[in-house]
Every structure is written in structure tokens, then in C-alpha cells.
Tab-separated table of C-alpha atoms in Angstrom:
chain	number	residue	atom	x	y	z
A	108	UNK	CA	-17.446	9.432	-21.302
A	109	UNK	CA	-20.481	11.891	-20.349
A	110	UNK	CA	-20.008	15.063	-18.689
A	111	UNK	CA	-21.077	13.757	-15.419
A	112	UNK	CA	-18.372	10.962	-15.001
A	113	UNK	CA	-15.790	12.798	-14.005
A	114	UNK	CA	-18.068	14.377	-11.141
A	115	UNK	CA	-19.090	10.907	-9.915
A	116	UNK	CA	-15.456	9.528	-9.848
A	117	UNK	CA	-14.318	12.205	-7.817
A	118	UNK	CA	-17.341	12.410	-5.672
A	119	UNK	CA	-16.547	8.463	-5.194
A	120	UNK	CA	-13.650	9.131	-3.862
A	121	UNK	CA	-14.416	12.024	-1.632
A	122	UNK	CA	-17.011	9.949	0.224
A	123	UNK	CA	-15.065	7.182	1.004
A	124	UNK	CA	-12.946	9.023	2.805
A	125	UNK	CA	-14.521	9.341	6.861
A	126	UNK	CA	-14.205	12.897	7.136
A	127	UNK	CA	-16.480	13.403	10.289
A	128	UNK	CA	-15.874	17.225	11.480
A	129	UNK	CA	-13.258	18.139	11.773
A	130	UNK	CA	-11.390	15.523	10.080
A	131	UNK	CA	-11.037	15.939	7.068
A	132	UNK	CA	-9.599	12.707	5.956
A	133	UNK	CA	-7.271	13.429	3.225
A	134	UNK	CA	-9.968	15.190	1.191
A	135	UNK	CA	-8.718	18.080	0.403
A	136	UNK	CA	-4.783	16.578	-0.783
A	137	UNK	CA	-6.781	14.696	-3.581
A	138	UNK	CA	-8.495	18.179	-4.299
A	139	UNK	CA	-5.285	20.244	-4.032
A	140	UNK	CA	-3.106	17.555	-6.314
A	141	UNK	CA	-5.916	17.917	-8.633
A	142	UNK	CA	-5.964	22.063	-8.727
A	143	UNK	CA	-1.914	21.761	-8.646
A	144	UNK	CA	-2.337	19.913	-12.169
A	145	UNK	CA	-4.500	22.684	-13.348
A	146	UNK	CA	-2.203	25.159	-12.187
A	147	UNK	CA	-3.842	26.710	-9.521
A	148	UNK	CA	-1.317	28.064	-6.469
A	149	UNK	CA	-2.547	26.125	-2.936
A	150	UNK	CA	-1.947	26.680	0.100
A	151	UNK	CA	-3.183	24.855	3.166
A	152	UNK	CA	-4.451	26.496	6.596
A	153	UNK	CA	-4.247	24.388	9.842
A	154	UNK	CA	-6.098	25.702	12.638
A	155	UNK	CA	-5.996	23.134	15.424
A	156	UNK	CA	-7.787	20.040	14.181
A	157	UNK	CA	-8.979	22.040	11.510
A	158	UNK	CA	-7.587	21.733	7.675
A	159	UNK	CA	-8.134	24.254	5.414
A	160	UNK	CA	-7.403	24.613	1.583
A	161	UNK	CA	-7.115	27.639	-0.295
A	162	UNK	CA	-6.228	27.126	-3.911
A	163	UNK	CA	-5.963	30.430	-6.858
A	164	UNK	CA	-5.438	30.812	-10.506
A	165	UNK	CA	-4.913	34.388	-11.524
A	166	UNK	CA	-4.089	37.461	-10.099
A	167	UNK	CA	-6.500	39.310	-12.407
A	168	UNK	CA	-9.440	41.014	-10.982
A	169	UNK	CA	-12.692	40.247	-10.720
A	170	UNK	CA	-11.787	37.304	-8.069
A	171	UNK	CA	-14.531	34.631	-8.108
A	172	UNK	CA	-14.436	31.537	-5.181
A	173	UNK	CA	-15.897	28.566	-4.856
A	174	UNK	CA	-16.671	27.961	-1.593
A	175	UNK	CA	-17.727	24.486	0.195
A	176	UNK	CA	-16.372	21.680	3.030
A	177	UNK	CA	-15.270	18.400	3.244
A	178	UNK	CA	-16.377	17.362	6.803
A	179	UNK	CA	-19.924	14.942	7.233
A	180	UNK	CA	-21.934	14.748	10.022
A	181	UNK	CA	-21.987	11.320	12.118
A	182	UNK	CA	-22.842	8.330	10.594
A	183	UNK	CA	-25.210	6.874	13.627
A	184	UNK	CA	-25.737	3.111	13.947
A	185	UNK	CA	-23.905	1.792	10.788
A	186	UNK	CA	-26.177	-1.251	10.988
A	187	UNK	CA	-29.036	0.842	10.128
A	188	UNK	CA	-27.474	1.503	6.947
A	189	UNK	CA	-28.680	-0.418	3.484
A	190	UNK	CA	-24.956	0.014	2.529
A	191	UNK	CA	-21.730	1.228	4.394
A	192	UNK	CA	-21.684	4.862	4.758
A	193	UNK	CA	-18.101	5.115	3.528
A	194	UNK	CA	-18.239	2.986	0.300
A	195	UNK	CA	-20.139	4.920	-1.842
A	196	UNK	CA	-22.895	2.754	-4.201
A	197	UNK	CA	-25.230	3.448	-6.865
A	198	UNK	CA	-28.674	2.367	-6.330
A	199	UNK	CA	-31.814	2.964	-8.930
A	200	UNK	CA	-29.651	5.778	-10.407
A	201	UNK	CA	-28.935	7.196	-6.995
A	202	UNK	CA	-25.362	7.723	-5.303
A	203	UNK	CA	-25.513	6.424	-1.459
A	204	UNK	CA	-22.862	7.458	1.156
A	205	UNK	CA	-22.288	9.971	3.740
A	206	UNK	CA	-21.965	13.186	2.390
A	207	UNK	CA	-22.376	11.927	-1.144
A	208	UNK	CA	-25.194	15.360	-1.300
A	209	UNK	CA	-23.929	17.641	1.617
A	210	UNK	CA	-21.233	18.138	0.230
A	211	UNK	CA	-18.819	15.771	-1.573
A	212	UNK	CA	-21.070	15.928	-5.026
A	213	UNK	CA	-20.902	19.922	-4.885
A	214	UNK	CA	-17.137	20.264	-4.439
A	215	UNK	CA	-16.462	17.310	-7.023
A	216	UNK	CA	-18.431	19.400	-9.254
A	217	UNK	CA	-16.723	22.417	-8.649
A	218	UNK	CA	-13.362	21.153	-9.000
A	219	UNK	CA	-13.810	19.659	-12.447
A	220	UNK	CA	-15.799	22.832	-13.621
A	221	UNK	CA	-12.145	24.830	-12.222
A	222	UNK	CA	-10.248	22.260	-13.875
A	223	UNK	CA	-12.334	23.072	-17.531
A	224	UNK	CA	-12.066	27.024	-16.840
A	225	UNK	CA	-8.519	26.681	-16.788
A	226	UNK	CA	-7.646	24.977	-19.855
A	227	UNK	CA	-9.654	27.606	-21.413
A	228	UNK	CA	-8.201	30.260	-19.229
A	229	UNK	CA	-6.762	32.303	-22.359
A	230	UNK	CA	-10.519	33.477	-23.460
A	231	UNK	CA	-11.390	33.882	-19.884
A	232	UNK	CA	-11.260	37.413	-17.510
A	233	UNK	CA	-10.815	37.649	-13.847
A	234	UNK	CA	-9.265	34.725	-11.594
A	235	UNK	CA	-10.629	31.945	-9.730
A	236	UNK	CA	-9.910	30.476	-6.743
A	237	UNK	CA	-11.506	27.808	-4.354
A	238	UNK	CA	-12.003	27.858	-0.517
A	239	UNK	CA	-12.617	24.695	1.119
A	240	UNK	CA	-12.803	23.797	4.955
A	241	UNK	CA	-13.348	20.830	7.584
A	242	UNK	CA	-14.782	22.928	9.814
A	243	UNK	CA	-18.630	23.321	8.482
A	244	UNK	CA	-20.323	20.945	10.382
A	245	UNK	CA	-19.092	21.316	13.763
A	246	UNK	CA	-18.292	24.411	15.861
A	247	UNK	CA	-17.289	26.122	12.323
A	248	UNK	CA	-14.779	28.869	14.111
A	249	UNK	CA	-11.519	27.921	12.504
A	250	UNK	CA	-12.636	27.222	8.899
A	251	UNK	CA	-14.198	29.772	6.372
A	252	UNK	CA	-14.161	32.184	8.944
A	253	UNK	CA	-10.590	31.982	9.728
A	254	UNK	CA	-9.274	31.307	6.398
A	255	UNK	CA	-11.580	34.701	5.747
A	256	UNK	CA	-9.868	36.945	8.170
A	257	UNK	CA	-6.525	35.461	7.120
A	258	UNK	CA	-6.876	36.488	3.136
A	259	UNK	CA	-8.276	39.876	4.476
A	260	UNK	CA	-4.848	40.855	6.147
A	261	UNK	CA	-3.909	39.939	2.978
A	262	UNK	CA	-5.701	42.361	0.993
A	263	UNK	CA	-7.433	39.385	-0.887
A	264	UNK	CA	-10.532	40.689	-2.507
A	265	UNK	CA	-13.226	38.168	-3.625
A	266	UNK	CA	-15.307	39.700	-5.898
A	267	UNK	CA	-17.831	36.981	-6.352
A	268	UNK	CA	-18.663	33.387	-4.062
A	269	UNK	CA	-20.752	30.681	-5.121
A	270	UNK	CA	-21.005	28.078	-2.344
A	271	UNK	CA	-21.956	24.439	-3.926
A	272	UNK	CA	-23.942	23.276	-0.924
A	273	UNK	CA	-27.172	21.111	-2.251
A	274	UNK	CA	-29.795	23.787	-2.179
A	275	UNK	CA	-32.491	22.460	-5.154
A	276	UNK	CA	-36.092	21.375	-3.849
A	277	UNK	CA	-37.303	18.564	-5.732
A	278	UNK	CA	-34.605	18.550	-9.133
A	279	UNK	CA	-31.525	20.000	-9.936
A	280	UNK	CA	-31.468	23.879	-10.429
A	281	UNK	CA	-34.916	24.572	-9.361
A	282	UNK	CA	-34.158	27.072	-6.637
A	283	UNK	CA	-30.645	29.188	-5.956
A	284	UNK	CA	-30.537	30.782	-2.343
A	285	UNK	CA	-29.460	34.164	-2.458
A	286	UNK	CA	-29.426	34.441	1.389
A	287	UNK	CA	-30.244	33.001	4.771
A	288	UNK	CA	-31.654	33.583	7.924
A	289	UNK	CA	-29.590	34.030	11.248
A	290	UNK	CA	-28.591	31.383	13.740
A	291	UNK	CA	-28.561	31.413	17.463
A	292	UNK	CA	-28.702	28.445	19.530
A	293	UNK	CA	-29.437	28.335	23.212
A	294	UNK	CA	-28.169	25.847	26.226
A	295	UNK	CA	-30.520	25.470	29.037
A	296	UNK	CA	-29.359	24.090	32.090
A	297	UNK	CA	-31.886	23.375	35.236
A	298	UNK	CA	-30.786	22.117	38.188
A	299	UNK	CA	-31.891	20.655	41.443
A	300	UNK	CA	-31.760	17.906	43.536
A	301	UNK	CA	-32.772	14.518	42.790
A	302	UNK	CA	-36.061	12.619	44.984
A	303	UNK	CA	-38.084	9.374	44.977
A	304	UNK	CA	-40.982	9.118	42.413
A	305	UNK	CA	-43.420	8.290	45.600
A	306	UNK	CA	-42.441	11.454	46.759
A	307	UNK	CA	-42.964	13.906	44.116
A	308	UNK	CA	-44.186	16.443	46.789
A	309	UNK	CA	-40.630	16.893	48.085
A	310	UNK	CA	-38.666	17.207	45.078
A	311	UNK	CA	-39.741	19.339	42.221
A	312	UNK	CA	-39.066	17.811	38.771
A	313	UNK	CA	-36.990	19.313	36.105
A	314	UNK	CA	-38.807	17.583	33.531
A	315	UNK	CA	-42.227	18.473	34.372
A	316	UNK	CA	-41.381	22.573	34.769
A	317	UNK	CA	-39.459	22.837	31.790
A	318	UNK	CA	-41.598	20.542	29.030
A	319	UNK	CA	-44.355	23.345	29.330
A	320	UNK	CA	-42.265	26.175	29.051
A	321	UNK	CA	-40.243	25.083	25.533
A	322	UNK	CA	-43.480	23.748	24.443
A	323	UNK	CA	-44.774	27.702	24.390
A	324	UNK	CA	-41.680	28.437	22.865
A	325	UNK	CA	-41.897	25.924	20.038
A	326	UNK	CA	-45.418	26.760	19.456
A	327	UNK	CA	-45.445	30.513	19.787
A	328	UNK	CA	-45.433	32.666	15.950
A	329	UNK	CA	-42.456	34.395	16.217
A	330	UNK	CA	-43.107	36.374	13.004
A	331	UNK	CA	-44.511	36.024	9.797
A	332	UNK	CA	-41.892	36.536	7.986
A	333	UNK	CA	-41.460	39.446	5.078
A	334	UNK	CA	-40.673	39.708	1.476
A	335	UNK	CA	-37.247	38.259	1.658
A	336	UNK	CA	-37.722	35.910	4.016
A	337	UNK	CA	-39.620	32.710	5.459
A	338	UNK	CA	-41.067	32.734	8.993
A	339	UNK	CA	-38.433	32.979	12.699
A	340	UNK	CA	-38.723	29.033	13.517
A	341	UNK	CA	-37.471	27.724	17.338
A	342	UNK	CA	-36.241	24.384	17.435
A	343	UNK	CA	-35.898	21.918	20.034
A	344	UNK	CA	-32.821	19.987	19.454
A	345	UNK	CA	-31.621	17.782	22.600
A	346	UNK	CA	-32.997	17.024	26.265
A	347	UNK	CA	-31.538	15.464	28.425
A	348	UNK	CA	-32.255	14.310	32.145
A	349	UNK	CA	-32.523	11.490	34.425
A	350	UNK	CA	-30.278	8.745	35.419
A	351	UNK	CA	-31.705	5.851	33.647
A	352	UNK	CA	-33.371	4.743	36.571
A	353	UNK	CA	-37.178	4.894	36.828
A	354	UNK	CA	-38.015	5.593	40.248
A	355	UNK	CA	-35.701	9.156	40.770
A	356	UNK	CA	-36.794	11.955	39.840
A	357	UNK	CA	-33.537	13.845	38.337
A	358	UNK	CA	-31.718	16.742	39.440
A	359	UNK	CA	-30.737	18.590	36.414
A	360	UNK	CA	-32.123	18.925	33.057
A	361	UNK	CA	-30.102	20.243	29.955
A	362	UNK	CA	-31.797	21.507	26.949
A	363	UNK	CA	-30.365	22.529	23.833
A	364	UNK	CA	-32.435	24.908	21.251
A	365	UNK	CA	-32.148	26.748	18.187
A	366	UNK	CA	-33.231	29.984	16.564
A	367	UNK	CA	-33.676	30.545	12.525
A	368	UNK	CA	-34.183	33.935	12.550
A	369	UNK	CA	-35.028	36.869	9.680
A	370	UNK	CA	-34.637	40.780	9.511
A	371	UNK	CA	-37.808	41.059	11.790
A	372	UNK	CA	-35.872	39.865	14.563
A	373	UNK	CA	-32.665	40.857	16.729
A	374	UNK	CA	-30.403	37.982	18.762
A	375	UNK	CA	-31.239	40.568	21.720
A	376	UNK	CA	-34.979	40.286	21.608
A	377	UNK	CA	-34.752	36.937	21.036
A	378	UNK	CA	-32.478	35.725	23.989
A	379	UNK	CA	-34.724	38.201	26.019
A	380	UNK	CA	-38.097	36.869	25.167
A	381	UNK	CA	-36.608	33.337	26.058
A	382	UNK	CA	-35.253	34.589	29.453
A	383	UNK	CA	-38.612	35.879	30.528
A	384	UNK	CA	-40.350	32.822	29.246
A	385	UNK	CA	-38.051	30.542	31.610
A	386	UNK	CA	-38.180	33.180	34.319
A	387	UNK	CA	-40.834	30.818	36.479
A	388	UNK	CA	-37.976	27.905	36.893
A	389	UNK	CA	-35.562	30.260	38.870
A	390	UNK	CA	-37.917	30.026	41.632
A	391	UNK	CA	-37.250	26.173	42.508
A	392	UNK	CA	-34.212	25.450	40.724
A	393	UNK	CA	-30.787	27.063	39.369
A	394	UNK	CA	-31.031	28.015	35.925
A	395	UNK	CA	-28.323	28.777	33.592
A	396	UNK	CA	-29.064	29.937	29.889
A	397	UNK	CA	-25.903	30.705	27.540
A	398	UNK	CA	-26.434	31.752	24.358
A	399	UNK	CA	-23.950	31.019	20.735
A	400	UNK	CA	-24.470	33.358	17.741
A	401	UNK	CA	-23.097	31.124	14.593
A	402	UNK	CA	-24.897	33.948	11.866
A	403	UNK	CA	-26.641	37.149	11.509
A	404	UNK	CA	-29.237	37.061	8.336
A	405	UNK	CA	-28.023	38.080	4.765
A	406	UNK	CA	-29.147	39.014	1.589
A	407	UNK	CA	-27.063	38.753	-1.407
A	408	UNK	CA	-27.675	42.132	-3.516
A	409	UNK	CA	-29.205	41.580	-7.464
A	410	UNK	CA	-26.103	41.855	-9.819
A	411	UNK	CA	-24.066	40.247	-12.452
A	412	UNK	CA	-23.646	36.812	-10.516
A	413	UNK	CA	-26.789	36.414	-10.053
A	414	UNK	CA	-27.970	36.280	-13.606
A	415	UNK	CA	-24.862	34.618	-14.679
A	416	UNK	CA	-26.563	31.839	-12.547
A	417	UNK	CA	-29.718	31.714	-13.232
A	418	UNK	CA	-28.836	31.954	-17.439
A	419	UNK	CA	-26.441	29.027	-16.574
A	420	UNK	CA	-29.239	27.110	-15.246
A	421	UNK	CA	-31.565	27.810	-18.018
A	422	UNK	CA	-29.259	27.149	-20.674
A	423	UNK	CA	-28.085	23.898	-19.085
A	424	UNK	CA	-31.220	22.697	-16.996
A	425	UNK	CA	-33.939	24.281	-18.791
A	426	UNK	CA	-35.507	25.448	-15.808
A	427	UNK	CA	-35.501	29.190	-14.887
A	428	UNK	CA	-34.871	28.493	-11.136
A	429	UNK	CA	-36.585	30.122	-7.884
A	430	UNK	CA	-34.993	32.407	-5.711
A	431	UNK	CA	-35.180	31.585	-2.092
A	432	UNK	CA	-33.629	32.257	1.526
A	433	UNK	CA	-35.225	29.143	3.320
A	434	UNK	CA	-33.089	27.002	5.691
A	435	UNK	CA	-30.741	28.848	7.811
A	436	UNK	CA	-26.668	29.534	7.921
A	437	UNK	CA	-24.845	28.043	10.423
């Protein structure tokens, strides 16, 4: 047996389990069975829908966690698969499933490496301890978060966190992300009242006054970005108007966008460059804007963890990997 068969059975078994957020399927009992046979303490944290696992070995200081989540996105049309989504297969050397990369692969890989530091926990230091959640992909309030605050009022100290999300570039190990940029997501809502097409000179259109405006937002340079970090990016995600019918024009419009934002910027500035930029629809329709702030930007300070990783991955990869804050936090 190689090194990386244990890794692939249990990531095999985490993916065919449908954990879409914030179910998490039963994940995390064949996790916690597995860290009770390796004599870690768990506990479990239900939040509403929400399962959390929280699992230690030690009491020892320095505490180091493994951080990561069980839940996938949606699967879309299942037809437009090549194989089901839920029963994981290996394809030209490649494993296929939802969540088989984000995340299943990373937390199957951290379990067996807890499972190896603890039958050599006699020449080890410190304690370890993993913190898993199903509530990563969705609204993400009453996972790490919560589990967070709880250990906090606890006096629980984590010393160290590696979080196994799938954060290489083009091959294993090639870049480790010591930070992030902020996240902070906007809902637009424009509403009027609906008119005939043939009439367009009665009715304004939602459509037609907001496309321009988030089309100056999108392409606007926010920032260049600094030392630490890439560019402030603004995303379009969703649209949504009409009534399916082609000769109405709608009443309402509902936009959803998103912020990746570095040090150069503030969530205040942000929201308040927005608000002026969508200023000229309050004078023919009601506009609502609300605003969600998932994560400020962070930096993780230079220090032992750091080069514990990146000797890891030279010793084991051979690569001496990048440092890097793309993507965002959410």
C-alpha cells in the first residue's frame, strides 16, 4: 500500500456522501469514529442545521488545528455530468466527484496525517486538534465562527491553524496562502412598475438603467494592489428581472455583487463609492442596496509555521513553494 491510499479511500468515502451546505451528510461521524480510534477527545457542535466537529489530542501547549469543511456546493444539472457527482471515479489518474478537491481530499489528508502523529505522539510536543464544519459554503455564521467563539469562552488557545483547502496553482505545493483579501457582497434591488415593450416611453426599464451602471463598476480599477496583496476585484454574480414574457418590460430588477478587497480599501468606502455610483436610479425607481460583510483582509505574520511548511513541502514535494494571498475569504 502507498502513502496515498489511505487518503483516496477516505476521500472516496467523504464524497459520496451529498453533503450540500449545510448538510453535512454523515461526514464528519466517519471522521470522528476515525479520531476516536486514534484517541483524540470529540465533541460535536449543532447550531441549527449546522454540524460541527471538534476533535483534540493533548492538553499540552503549543495547540495546533486543522481546520477545513465537509459541505459542497450544488451539483447543477446532474446530466451534465461525465459521471455521478456522488460516486466518486478515477479517470486518467484523476479523482471525479463533488468536492473530491474543495474539500473532501484536504480533510482525508488531514485526518490520516492526525491519525500518524498520534501513534508517534510519545516523540511529539504540543497537542493537536481538528476543527471541521458544514457551514463553509453557505451563509458560514454557525460553523468556524461559532465553534470559534465557543472554545474562546473556553479559554481554548490555538496556537497554530493550517486550513487544508486546495490552494496550489498548477501542482501540488507550489503556492501556500498566508492570507486573503476581504469579502463584502452587495444586494441591489430596483423597482418599478412593469409596461408594454411598444411603449417604452411610459415605463422606464430596470434593465436598461442598471446594465450601465454595474458595467462602470465592473470595469472601474479599484486599486492596484500593494506588496501583500493582488488588485480590489468587483464581481457581478446574479441578475435577475423580467417575467419570462417578452413583450413587458419588468418592474423590479435584483442584482447581487461582490467585493474582494485588500488593505487599500475600507467596507465603508467601498459601499459608499457604490451608493453614489447607483445614485441616478433613485430618480425613477425605488432602490434598495444592503450590504453583508463575510471577512475583513488578513495577513498571517512570518514565524515558525510558516517555515515548518514550506521545509515540509520541500522535503516532500521538492518544490520550494510561493507565497500568495490571491482569491478571497469568505
Amino acid at each position: 500500500m502507498t502513502a496515498a491510499e489511505p487518503v483516496l479511500d477516505l476521500t472516496r468515502q467523504l464524497v459520496a456522501r451529498p453533503s450540500l451546505t449545510p448538510d453535512d451528510a454523515g461526514c464528519q461521524e466517519i471522521l470522528r469514529q476515525r479520531l476516536l480510534a486514534a484517541g483524540f477527545e470529540c465533541e460535536t457542535l449543532r447550531y441549527g442545521d449546522v454540524t460541527n466537529l471538534w476533535a483534540r489530542l493533548g492538553q499540552d501547549p503549543p495547540l495546533m488545528a486543522l481546520a477545513g469543511h465537509t459541505d459542497v456546493v450544488p451539483t447543477g444539472k446532474i446530466e451534465r455530468w461525465s459521471s455521478h457527482p456522488f460516486s466518486p471515479e478515477t479517470r486518467e489518474g484523476f479523482l471525479f466527484g463533488r468536492g473530491a478537491a474543495d474539500m473532501k481530499a484536504g480533510l482525508a489528508a488531514m485526518t490520516v496525517a492526525a491519525e500518524r502523529w498520534a501513534r508517534k505522539r510519545s516523540d511529539r510536543t504540543g497537542s493537536l486538534a481538528m476543527l471541521i464544519t458544514s457551514d463553509e459554503e453557505g451563509e458560514a455564521v454557525d460553523g468556524t465562527k461559532r465553534v470559534i467563539d465557543e472554545l474562546c469562552s473556553r479559554g481554548v488557545e490555538i496556537a497554530y491553524c493550517i486550513v487544508g483547502e486546495p490552494s496550489s496553482f498548477q501542482r501540488l505545493g507550489d503556492q501556500v496562502r498566508i492570507g486573503r483579501r476581504g469579502s463584502l457582497t452587495g444586494r441591489l434591488d430596483v423597482m418599478g412598475r412593469q409596461g408594454h415593450v411598444a411603449f417604452p416611453e411610459r415605463t422606464p426599464n430596470p434593465i436598461h438603467a442598471t446594465a450601465p451602471l454595474l458595467g462602470a463598476l465592473a470595469n472601474r480599477v479599484w486599486d492596484r494592489g500593494n506588496a501583500s496583496f493582488p488588485a480590489t476585484s468587483f464581481q457581478v454574480a446574479n441578475v435577475h428581472s423580467g417575467t419570462g414574457a417578452e413583450n413587458v418590460i419588468p418592474g423590479e430588477l435584483t442584482a447581487d455583487f461582490n467585493f474582494r478587497f485588500n488593505t487599500e480599501q475600507t467596507p465603508a468606502a467601498l459601499q459608499e463609492e457604490v451608493e453614489t455610483a447607483l445614485r441616478p436610479l433613485s430618480s425613477k425607481f425605488q432602490v434598495e442596496l444592503d450590504w453583508s460583510l463575510s471577512g475583513m483582509p488578513f495577513l498571517c505574520c512570518r514565524g515558525r509555521l510558516l517555515e515548518a511548511v514550506r521545509e515540509s513541502v520541500l522535503e516532500h514535494v521538492g518544490i520550494n513553494p510561493r507565497l500568495s494571498t490571491s482569491g478571497g475569504t469568505s
